[in-house]
């Protein structure tokens, strides 16, 4: 098999290998970073995903884990056409599993590390054999073992943090033993109890990442991130955020060089088919959802989506269904095939003309559409970054991981959304959802203020992402500062 990579006119001769897990939420920021590295630094970039997702992205691929593949994605934003993103698979130990959510976290982490390290090393050696050695490994959350693979190859490994910098800061202070984390069992139950950390808004227990409050295998994986970074004096971390949005959290960690290269969202919203881009889920183009949006009034549609992982309970889906209809507003709802709930009548929605349910859409294009008035979201960081960049206010139903923290930031620090309350059974009821939607889309003072702030942040994101904006400058800074690892 031949590997197609960028031509050989690469600035500083870099070949970045971006290692991610089998999730759309890692693929999107990896792709974006890869395109920009190819364009800005004229670097050659290969994204390596677990074999299960590689096969879904490239159904024609016959490569096995660690083998070079000829699957490529033309970099659509690579204006001078000098770069091509290549893809190659490694193995996370679960080659035949399409969805990893049901796998025991301990088992997953163990296999990911042992099988992942081996197959990533094989891949890197195959690149050497082909005469295009990797010069730097970039790895996302929970893949810290990739740094050991890089060490064996005597090349640098850089962490690419794909959640808010504020969340990184929470973990950092937690593992540093910040005194705010010495709370008692009584504090944990006290709803008025909150903690203070450098550069962050006050955080209640329910605002902390669930990995800290309900420890599991992912907590030790997060500890490994900071142990690895602690081996270096002023380590570099690439951050998928922009400085203004999280300046104080970033400045609260002067020990590290946190380089903000986000938000990793395309300003241009190019249709996926135009660039041959595939997702792990198939876009529901047959539903005609973009044309349907075209037929709706400006800022009238409630867009509802819960990312690529969240599995809502049947009762939650029912309450959402009811609440959405009762708002009386048109809505576009992404209900993935793997989270479909019996009894939600897609045909009825279509007939009434008020709602449309699709299995997967091009979310960035939807958020960019003038008909969209608000985003009912689970607060995954990609979704939130996209909402900020496209200027869409949010009704927030955080589910797990760091989503509650993200919601707190959006409500308290940035003022661009409203978190709805869960009932005692952990479900957001229809009436509460309606309250949230009105709070964001209505004519009240709070709604106007939220929309004003949303516009403000959109403008700031635009400045960062414009040509020669901070996102590009910081990426150049990053590539240049890699020499310190030589
Ligand atoms: O119909 C859809 C629905 C979603 N998306 C995209 O899918 C991605 C979803 O990512 P995200 O919003 O981050 O949600 P999750 O998939 O849930 O992300 C996981 O990973 C994120 C990054 O680490 C974390 O912030 C989340 O908490 C975690 O659940 C986004 O880019 C969306 O644009 C589509 O393109 N079409």
Coordinates of C-alpha atoms and ligand atoms in Angstrom, one line a residue:
X1 CA 0.0 0.0 0.0
X2 CA 1.2 3.5 -0.7
X3 CA 0.7 6.4 1.6
X4 CA -0.3 9.6 0.0
X5 CA 0.9 12.5 2.0
X6 CA 1.6 16.1 1.3
X7 CA 4.3 16.9 -1.3
X8 CA 7.8 17.4 0.0
X9 CA 7.9 21.1 0.2
X10 CA 7.0 21.1 3.9
X11 CA 8.0 24.1 6.0
X12 CA 10.6 22.8 8.5
X13 CA 10.0 19.2 7.2
X14 CA 7.4 18.3 9.8
X15 CA 5.3 15.2 9.7
X16 CA 2.7 15.3 12.5
X17 CA 0.9 12.1 13.6
X18 CA -2.3 13.0 15.4
X19 CA -3.5 10.1 17.6
X20 CA -7.2 10.1 18.6
X21 CA -9.8 7.7 19.9
X22 CA -12.7 6.2 17.9
X23 CA -15.1 9.2 18.4
X24 CA -16.5 11.9 16.1
X25 CA -15.7 14.4 18.9
X26 CA -12.0 13.6 18.4
X27 CA -12.1 13.3 14.6
X28 CA -13.5 16.8 14.2
X29 CA -10.9 18.8 16.1
X30 CA -8.1 16.5 14.8
X31 CA -9.2 17.2 11.2
X32 CA -9.4 20.9 11.8
X33 CA -6.0 21.1 13.3
X34 CA -4.5 18.8 10.6
X35 CA -5.9 21.1 7.8
X36 CA -4.5 24.1 9.5
X37 CA -1.1 22.5 10.1
X38 CA -1.0 21.5 6.5
X39 CA -1.9 25.0 5.4
X40 CA -0.1 27.2 7.9
X41 CA 3.0 25.2 8.5
X42 CA 3.0 23.3 5.1
X43 CA 3.4 20.3 7.3
X44 CA 2.5 16.8 6.3
X45 CA -0.1 15.4 8.7
X46 CA -1.5 11.9 9.3
X47 CA -4.5 11.3 11.5
X48 CA -4.5 7.8 13.1
X49 CA -7.8 6.5 14.4
X50 CA -8.6 3.1 15.8
X51 CA -9.3 0.5 13.1
X52 CA -13.1 0.4 13.9
X53 CA -13.5 4.1 13.0
X54 CA -11.0 4.0 10.1
X55 CA -13.2 1.3 8.4
X56 CA -16.2 3.5 8.9
X57 CA -14.5 6.6 7.5
X58 CA -13.0 4.7 4.6
X59 CA -15.2 1.6 3.8
X60 CA -12.9 0.7 0.9
X61 CA -9.8 0.5 3.1
X62 CA -8.2 -2.9 3.5
X63 CA -5.4 -1.7 5.9
X64 CA -5.0 -3.4 9.2
X65 CA -3.8 -1.7 12.4
X66 CA -0.4 -0.2 12.1
X67 CA -0.4 -0.5 8.3
X68 CA -0.2 2.5 6.0
X69 CA -3.3 3.1 4.1
X70 CA -3.8 5.2 1.0
X71 CA -7.0 6.9 2.4
X72 CA -6.6 10.6 2.2
X73 CA -8.8 13.6 2.6
X74 CA -7.9 16.6 0.4
X75 CA -7.5 19.5 2.7
X76 CA -10.3 21.8 1.6
X77 CA -9.0 24.8 3.3
X78 CA -5.5 24.2 2.1
X79 CA -5.5 27.2 -0.2
X80 CA -2.2 26.6 -1.8
X81 CA -3.0 22.9 -2.3
X82 CA 0.3 21.9 -0.9
X83 CA -1.0 19.6 1.8
X84 CA -3.0 16.5 2.0
X85 CA -4.2 14.8 5.2
X86 CA -3.6 11.1 5.3
X87 CA -5.3 8.6 7.5
X88 CA -3.9 5.4 8.9
X89 CA -5.3 3.0 11.5
X90 CA -3.9 1.8 14.9
X91 CA -5.8 -0.5 17.2
X92 CA -7.5 0.3 20.4
X93 CA -8.1 -3.5 21.0
X94 CA -11.7 -3.3 19.9
X95 CA -11.5 -3.5 16.2
X96 CA -15.0 -4.9 15.7
X97 CA -16.9 -2.6 18.0
X98 CA -18.7 0.4 16.5
X99 CA -19.7 1.9 19.8
X100 CA -17.4 1.8 22.8
X101 CA -19.8 3.3 25.4
X102 CA -20.9 -0.1 26.7
X103 CA -17.4 -1.4 27.3
X104 CA -16.1 -1.6 30.9
X105 CA -13.9 1.5 31.4
X106 CA -11.1 -0.5 33.1
X107 CA -10.9 -3.1 30.4
X108 CA -11.1 -0.4 27.7
X109 CA -8.3 1.7 29.2
X110 CA -6.0 -1.4 29.7
X111 CA -6.4 -2.7 26.1
X112 CA -6.3 0.8 24.6
X113 CA -2.9 1.3 26.2
X114 CA -1.3 -2.1 25.5
X115 CA -2.6 -2.7 22.0
X116 CA -2.6 1.0 21.2
X117 CA 1.1 1.4 22.1
X118 CA 2.2 -1.6 20.0
X119 CA 0.2 -0.7 16.9
X120 CA 1.1 3.0 17.1
X121 CA 4.8 2.0 17.2
X122 CA 4.3 -0.3 14.3
X123 CA 2.7 2.5 12.3
X124 CA 5.6 4.9 13.1
X125 CA 8.1 2.3 12.0
X126 CA 6.2 1.8 8.8
X127 CA 6.5 5.5 8.1
X128 CA 10.3 5.3 8.7
X129 CA 10.5 2.4 6.3
X130 CA 8.6 4.5 3.7
X131 CA 11.0 7.3 4.0
X132 CA 8.5 9.8 5.7
X133 CA 9.3 9.5 9.4
X134 CA 6.9 11.1 11.9
X135 CA 8.6 14.1 13.5
X136 CA 6.0 14.8 16.2
X137 CA 3.1 13.0 17.8
X138 CA 0.0 14.9 18.9
X139 CA -2.3 13.0 21.2
X140 CA -5.7 13.7 22.7
X141 CA -7.2 13.0 26.2
X142 CA -6.6 9.5 27.6
X143 CA -3.9 8.6 25.1
X144 CA -0.9 9.7 27.2
X145 CA 0.9 6.4 26.4
X146 CA 1.5 7.8 23.0
X147 CA 4.2 10.0 24.6
X148 CA 6.1 6.8 25.5
X149 CA 5.9 5.7 21.9
X150 CA 7.3 9.1 20.8
X151 CA 10.1 8.9 23.4
X152 CA 11.2 5.5 22.0
X153 CA 11.4 7.2 18.6
X154 CA 13.2 10.2 20.0
X155 CA 10.6 12.6 18.8
X156 CA 8.4 15.1 20.7
X157 CA 4.9 14.3 21.8
X158 CA 2.4 17.1 22.5
X159 CA -0.9 16.9 24.3
X160 CA -3.8 18.3 22.3
X161 CA -6.4 19.2 24.9
X162 CA -9.9 19.1 23.2
X163 CA -12.0 20.3 26.1
X164 CA -12.2 23.8 27.6
X165 CA -8.9 25.2 29.1
X166 CA -10.9 25.8 32.3
X167 CA -11.6 22.0 32.5
X168 CA -7.9 21.4 32.0
X169 CA -7.3 23.9 34.9
X170 CA -9.7 22.0 37.2
X171 CA -7.9 18.7 36.7
X172 CA -4.5 20.5 37.0
X173 CA -5.4 22.0 40.4
X174 CA -7.1 18.8 41.5
X175 CA -4.0 16.7 40.9
X176 CA -1.8 19.4 42.4
X177 CA -3.8 18.9 45.6
X178 CA -5.3 22.4 45.6
X179 CA -6.8 23.0 49.1
X180 CA -10.3 23.7 47.6
X181 CA -10.6 20.0 46.9
X182 CA -10.5 19.0 50.5
X183 CA -14.3 18.9 51.0
X184 CA -16.2 16.6 53.3
X185 CA -19.0 14.2 52.6
X186 CA -21.4 16.8 54.1
X187 CA -20.1 19.5 51.7
X188 CA -20.7 17.2 48.8
X189 CA -24.4 17.0 49.7
X190 CA -24.8 20.7 50.4
X191 CA -26.2 22.3 47.3
X192 CA -24.9 25.8 48.3
X193 CA -21.3 24.5 48.7
X194 CA -18.9 25.8 46.1
X195 CA -15.2 25.9 45.5
X196 CA -12.9 28.5 44.2
X197 CA -10.0 27.8 41.9
X198 CA -7.6 30.3 40.2
X199 CA -9.1 32.0 37.2
X200 CA -12.4 30.1 37.3
X201 CA -16.0 31.0 38.3
X202 CA -17.2 29.5 41.6
X203 CA -18.0 25.9 41.0
X204 CA -20.6 23.9 42.8
X205 CA -20.2 20.2 43.3
X206 CA -22.5 19.6 40.4
X207 CA -20.4 21.8 38.1
X208 CA -17.3 19.6 38.5
X209 CA -16.3 17.0 35.9
X210 CA -18.0 13.8 36.8
X211 CA -14.7 12.0 36.4
X212 CA -13.6 13.8 39.6
X213 CA -16.9 13.4 41.6
X214 CA -17.5 9.8 40.5
X215 CA -14.0 8.4 40.0
X216 CA -13.4 5.6 37.5
X217 CA -10.6 4.4 35.2
X218 CA -10.7 7.8 33.4
X219 CA -9.5 9.6 36.5
X220 CA -6.2 7.8 36.6
X221 CA -5.9 8.4 32.8
X222 CA -6.3 12.1 33.5
X223 CA -3.7 11.9 36.2
X224 CA -1.3 10.4 33.7
X225 CA -1.6 13.5 31.6
X226 CA -0.3 15.7 34.3
X227 CA 2.4 13.2 35.4
X228 CA 3.7 13.2 31.8
X229 CA 3.5 17.0 31.5
X230 CA 5.3 17.3 34.8
X231 CA 8.4 15.7 33.2
X232 CA 9.1 18.9 31.3
X233 CA 9.9 22.4 32.3
X234 CA 7.1 24.6 31.0
X235 CA 5.5 21.9 28.8
X236 CA 3.5 22.9 25.7
X237 CA -0.1 21.9 25.6
X238 CA -2.3 22.7 22.5
X239 CA -5.7 24.0 23.6
X240 CA -8.8 23.8 21.5
X241 CA -10.2 27.1 22.7
X242 CA -9.3 30.8 22.2
X243 CA -7.5 33.0 24.7
X244 CA -10.1 35.7 25.3
X245 CA -12.7 33.1 26.1
X246 CA -10.7 31.5 28.9
X247 CA -7.8 33.9 29.6
X248 CA -8.1 33.8 33.4
X249 CA -8.0 30.0 33.6
X250 CA -5.0 29.9 31.3
X251 CA -3.2 32.5 33.2
X252 CA -3.9 30.5 36.4
X253 CA -1.3 27.9 35.1
X254 CA 1.9 29.9 34.5
X255 CA 3.9 26.7 34.9
X256 CA 2.8 25.5 31.4
X257 CA 2.7 27.0 27.9
X258 CA -0.9 26.6 27.0
X259 CA -1.2 27.5 23.3
X260 CA -4.7 28.3 22.2
X261 CA -5.3 27.2 18.6
X262 CA -9.1 27.1 18.7
X263 CA -11.9 27.3 18.2
X264 CA -11.5 24.5 15.7
X265 CA -14.6 25.3 13.7
X266 CA -14.6 26.1 10.0
X267 CA -15.8 29.6 9.3
X268 CA -16.9 28.6 5.8
X269 CA -19.3 25.7 6.6
X270 CA -18.5 23.8 3.4
X271 CA -21.0 21.0 2.6
X272 CA -19.4 17.7 3.5
X273 CA -20.0 16.2 0.1
X274 CA -18.1 19.1 -1.5
X275 CA -14.9 18.0 0.2
X276 CA -15.6 14.3 0.3
X277 CA -15.6 14.4 4.1
X278 CA -17.1 11.4 5.9
X279 CA -18.2 11.2 9.5
X280 CA -18.7 8.0 11.6
X281 CA -22.4 8.5 11.1
X282 CA -24.1 8.9 7.8
X283 CA -25.5 12.4 7.1
X284 CA -29.3 12.2 6.6
X285 CA -29.3 14.2 3.4
X286 CA -32.3 12.3 2.1
X287 CA -34.5 14.1 4.7
X288 CA -33.8 17.4 3.0
X289 CA -33.2 19.1 6.3
X290 CA -31.2 22.0 4.8
X291 CA -34.0 22.8 2.4
X292 CA -36.5 22.5 5.3
X293 CA -34.4 25.1 7.2
X294 CA -34.4 27.3 4.1
X295 CA -38.2 27.4 4.3
X296 CA -38.3 28.5 8.0
X297 CA -38.4 32.0 9.3
X298 CA -35.2 33.7 10.5
X299 CA -34.1 32.6 14.1
X300 CA -37.3 30.6 14.5
X301 CA -35.9 27.0 14.7
X302 CA -34.9 25.1 17.9
X303 CA -32.0 22.9 17.0
X304 CA -31.6 19.8 19.2
X305 CA -28.6 17.5 19.3
X306 CA -26.7 15.5 21.9
X307 CA -23.4 14.8 20.2
X308 CA -21.9 11.5 19.2
X309 CA -21.9 9.6 22.5
X310 CA -24.8 10.5 24.7
X311 CA -27.5 7.8 25.1
X312 CA -30.6 9.5 26.5
X313 CA -33.1 7.5 28.4
X314 CA -36.5 6.8 26.9
X315 CA -38.2 9.0 29.4
X316 CA -35.9 11.9 28.7
X317 CA -36.6 11.6 25.0
X318 CA -40.4 11.6 25.7
X319 CA -40.1 14.7 27.8
X320 CA -38.0 16.4 25.1
X321 CA -40.6 15.4 22.5
X322 CA -43.4 16.8 24.5
X323 CA -41.6 20.0 25.5
X324 CA -40.5 20.8 21.9
X325 CA -44.0 20.4 20.6
X326 CA -45.4 22.6 23.3
X327 CA -43.0 25.4 22.5
X328 CA -45.0 25.8 19.3
X329 CA -41.7 26.5 17.6
X330 CA -40.3 24.6 14.6
X331 CA -37.5 22.2 15.6
X332 CA -34.8 20.1 14.0
X333 CA -33.8 17.2 16.2
X334 CA -30.8 14.9 15.7
X335 CA -31.7 11.4 17.0
X336 CA -28.9 9.1 16.2
X337 CA -29.8 5.5 15.1
X338 CA -28.1 4.2 18.2
X339 CA -30.3 6.3 20.4
X340 CA -33.6 6.0 18.8
X341 CA -36.5 5.5 21.1
X342 CA -39.6 3.6 20.1
X343 CA -42.7 5.6 20.0
X344 CA -41.2 8.9 18.7
X345 CA -43.2 9.3 15.5
X346 CA -41.0 10.7 12.9
X347 CA -43.7 10.7 10.3
X348 CA -46.1 12.6 12.5
X349 CA -43.5 15.3 13.1
X350 CA -43.1 15.7 9.4
X351 CA -46.8 15.8 8.8
X352 CA -47.4 18.5 11.3
X353 CA -44.7 20.5 9.6
X354 CA -43.4 21.9 12.9
X355 CA -40.6 19.4 13.6
X356 CA -38.0 17.4 11.7
X357 CA -36.0 14.5 13.1
X358 CA -32.8 13.4 11.4
X359 CA -30.3 10.7 12.1
X360 CA -27.2 12.9 11.6
X361 CA -26.7 16.3 10.1
X362 CA -23.9 18.6 9.2
X363 CA -24.1 20.4 12.5
X364 CA -21.8 23.3 11.7
X365 CA -23.9 24.1 8.6
X366 CA -27.1 23.9 10.6
X367 CA -25.7 26.3 13.3
X368 CA -24.7 28.6 10.6
X369 CA -28.2 28.7 9.1
X370 CA -30.1 31.9 9.7
X371 CA -33.3 30.0 10.6
X372 CA -31.7 28.6 13.7
X373 CA -32.7 30.5 16.9
X374 CA -31.2 28.3 19.6
X375 CA -29.4 25.1 20.3
X376 CA -30.6 22.5 22.8
X377 CA -27.3 20.8 23.6
X378 CA -25.7 18.3 26.0
X379 CA -22.7 20.7 26.1
X380 CA -20.0 18.6 24.4
X381 CA -17.1 20.9 23.8
X382 CA -17.2 20.6 20.0
X383 CA -20.9 21.5 20.0
X384 CA -20.3 24.4 22.3
X385 CA -17.4 25.8 20.3
X386 CA -19.5 25.5 17.2
X387 CA -22.3 27.4 18.8
X388 CA -20.0 30.2 20.0
X389 CA -18.4 30.5 16.6
X390 CA -21.7 30.6 14.8
X391 CA -23.4 32.8 17.3
X392 CA -26.2 30.5 18.5
X393 CA -27.4 30.7 22.1
X394 CA -27.9 27.5 24.1
X395 CA -30.4 25.7 26.2
X396 CA -28.1 23.3 28.1
X397 CA -28.8 19.8 29.4
X398 CA -25.4 18.6 30.4
X399 CA -25.1 14.8 30.8
X400 CA -21.7 13.7 31.9
X401 CA -17.9 14.0 31.8
X402 CA -17.1 17.8 31.8
X403 CA -20.4 18.9 30.3
X404 CA -21.8 20.4 33.5
X405 CA -18.6 22.4 33.8
X406 CA -19.0 23.6 30.2
X407 CA -22.6 24.6 31.0
X408 CA -21.5 26.6 34.1
X409 CA -18.9 28.4 32.0
X410 CA -21.4 29.3 29.3
X411 CA -24.0 30.5 31.8
X412 CA -21.8 32.2 34.4
X413 CA -18.7 33.3 32.6
X414 CA -19.8 34.0 29.0
X415 CA -23.6 34.6 29.5
X416 CA -24.5 32.7 26.3
X417 CA -27.0 30.1 27.5
X418 CA -29.3 28.7 30.2
X419 CA -28.9 25.4 32.0
X420 CA -32.2 23.7 32.6
X421 CA -32.9 21.9 35.9
X422 CA -33.2 18.2 36.2
X423 CA -35.9 16.7 38.3
X424 CA -35.3 14.2 41.1
X425 CA -35.2 11.3 38.7
X426 CA -32.5 13.0 36.7
X427 CA -34.8 13.9 33.8
X428 CA -35.5 17.4 32.5
X429 CA -39.2 17.7 32.2
X430 CA -41.1 19.1 29.2
X431 CA -42.2 22.3 31.1
X432 CA -38.6 23.0 32.2
X433 CA -37.4 22.6 28.6
X434 CA -40.0 25.1 27.5
X435 CA -38.9 27.5 30.2
X436 CA -35.3 27.2 28.9
X437 CA -36.2 27.7 25.3
X438 CA -38.3 30.8 26.2
X439 CA -35.5 32.1 28.3
X440 CA -33.2 32.1 25.3
X441 CA -35.5 32.7 22.3
X442 CA -38.2 34.9 24.0
X443 CA -38.5 38.6 24.2
X444 CA -37.6 39.0 27.9
X445 CA -34.7 41.0 29.1
X446 CA -32.6 37.9 29.9
X447 CA -33.1 36.5 26.5
X448 CA -32.0 39.7 24.8
X449 CA -29.0 39.9 27.1
X450 CA -28.0 36.3 26.2
X451 CA -28.4 37.0 22.5
X452 CA -26.3 40.1 22.8
X453 CA -23.5 38.2 24.6
X454 CA -23.7 35.4 22.0
X455 CA -23.2 37.9 19.2
X456 CA -20.3 39.5 21.1
X457 CA -18.5 36.1 21.5
X458 CA -19.2 35.3 17.8
X459 CA -17.4 38.4 16.8
X460 CA -14.5 37.7 19.0
X461 CA -14.2 34.1 17.6
X462 CA -14.3 35.5 14.1
X463 CA -11.4 37.8 14.9
X464 CA -9.4 34.9 16.2
X465 CA -10.1 32.8 13.2
X466 CA -9.5 35.3 10.5
X467 CA -6.5 35.1 8.3
X468 CA -3.5 36.1 10.4
X469 CA -5.7 36.0 13.5
X470 CA -4.5 34.6 16.8
X471 CA -5.4 31.0 15.9
X472 CA -3.0 31.0 13.0
X473 CA -0.3 33.0 14.8
X474 CA -0.4 30.6 17.7
X475 CA -0.2 27.6 15.5
X476 CA 3.0 29.1 13.9
X477 CA 4.3 29.8 17.4
X478 CA 3.7 26.2 18.3
X479 CA 5.5 24.8 15.2
X480 CA 8.4 27.1 15.8
X481 CA 8.6 26.3 19.5
X482 CA 8.9 22.6 18.7
X483 CA 12.6 23.1 18.2
X484 CA 13.0 23.4 21.9
X485 CA 12.2 19.6 22.1
X486 CA 15.2 18.8 19.8
Ligands
LIG1 O1 -25.9 15.4 13.8 C1 -24.8 15.7 14.2 C2 -24.5 15.7 15.6 C3 -23.2 16.1 15.9 N1 -22.3 16.4 15.0 C4 -20.9 16.7 15.4 O2 -20.4 15.8 16.4 C5 -19.6 16.4 17.3 C6 -20.0 16.1 18.7 O3 -19.0 16.4 19.6 P1 -19.3 17.0 21.0 O4 -20.3 18.1 20.9 O5 -18.0 17.4 21.6 O6 -20.1 15.9 21.8 P2 -19.6 14.4 22.1 O7 -19.6 13.6 20.9 O8 -20.5 13.9 23.2 O9 -18.2 14.6 22.8 C7 -17.4 13.9 23.7 O10 -16.1 14.5 23.6 C8 -16.0 15.9 23.8 C9 -14.6 16.4 23.5 O11 -13.7 15.7 24.4 C10 -16.5 16.2 25.2 O12 -16.5 17.6 25.4 C11 -17.8 15.6 25.5 O13 -18.2 15.8 26.9 C12 -17.8 14.1 25.2 O14 -19.1 13.5 25.3 C13 -19.7 17.9 17.0 O15 -18.5 18.4 16.3 C14 -20.9 18.1 16.1 O16 -20.8 19.1 15.1 C15 -22.6 16.4 13.7 O17 -21.8 16.7 12.8 N2 -23.9 16.1 13.3

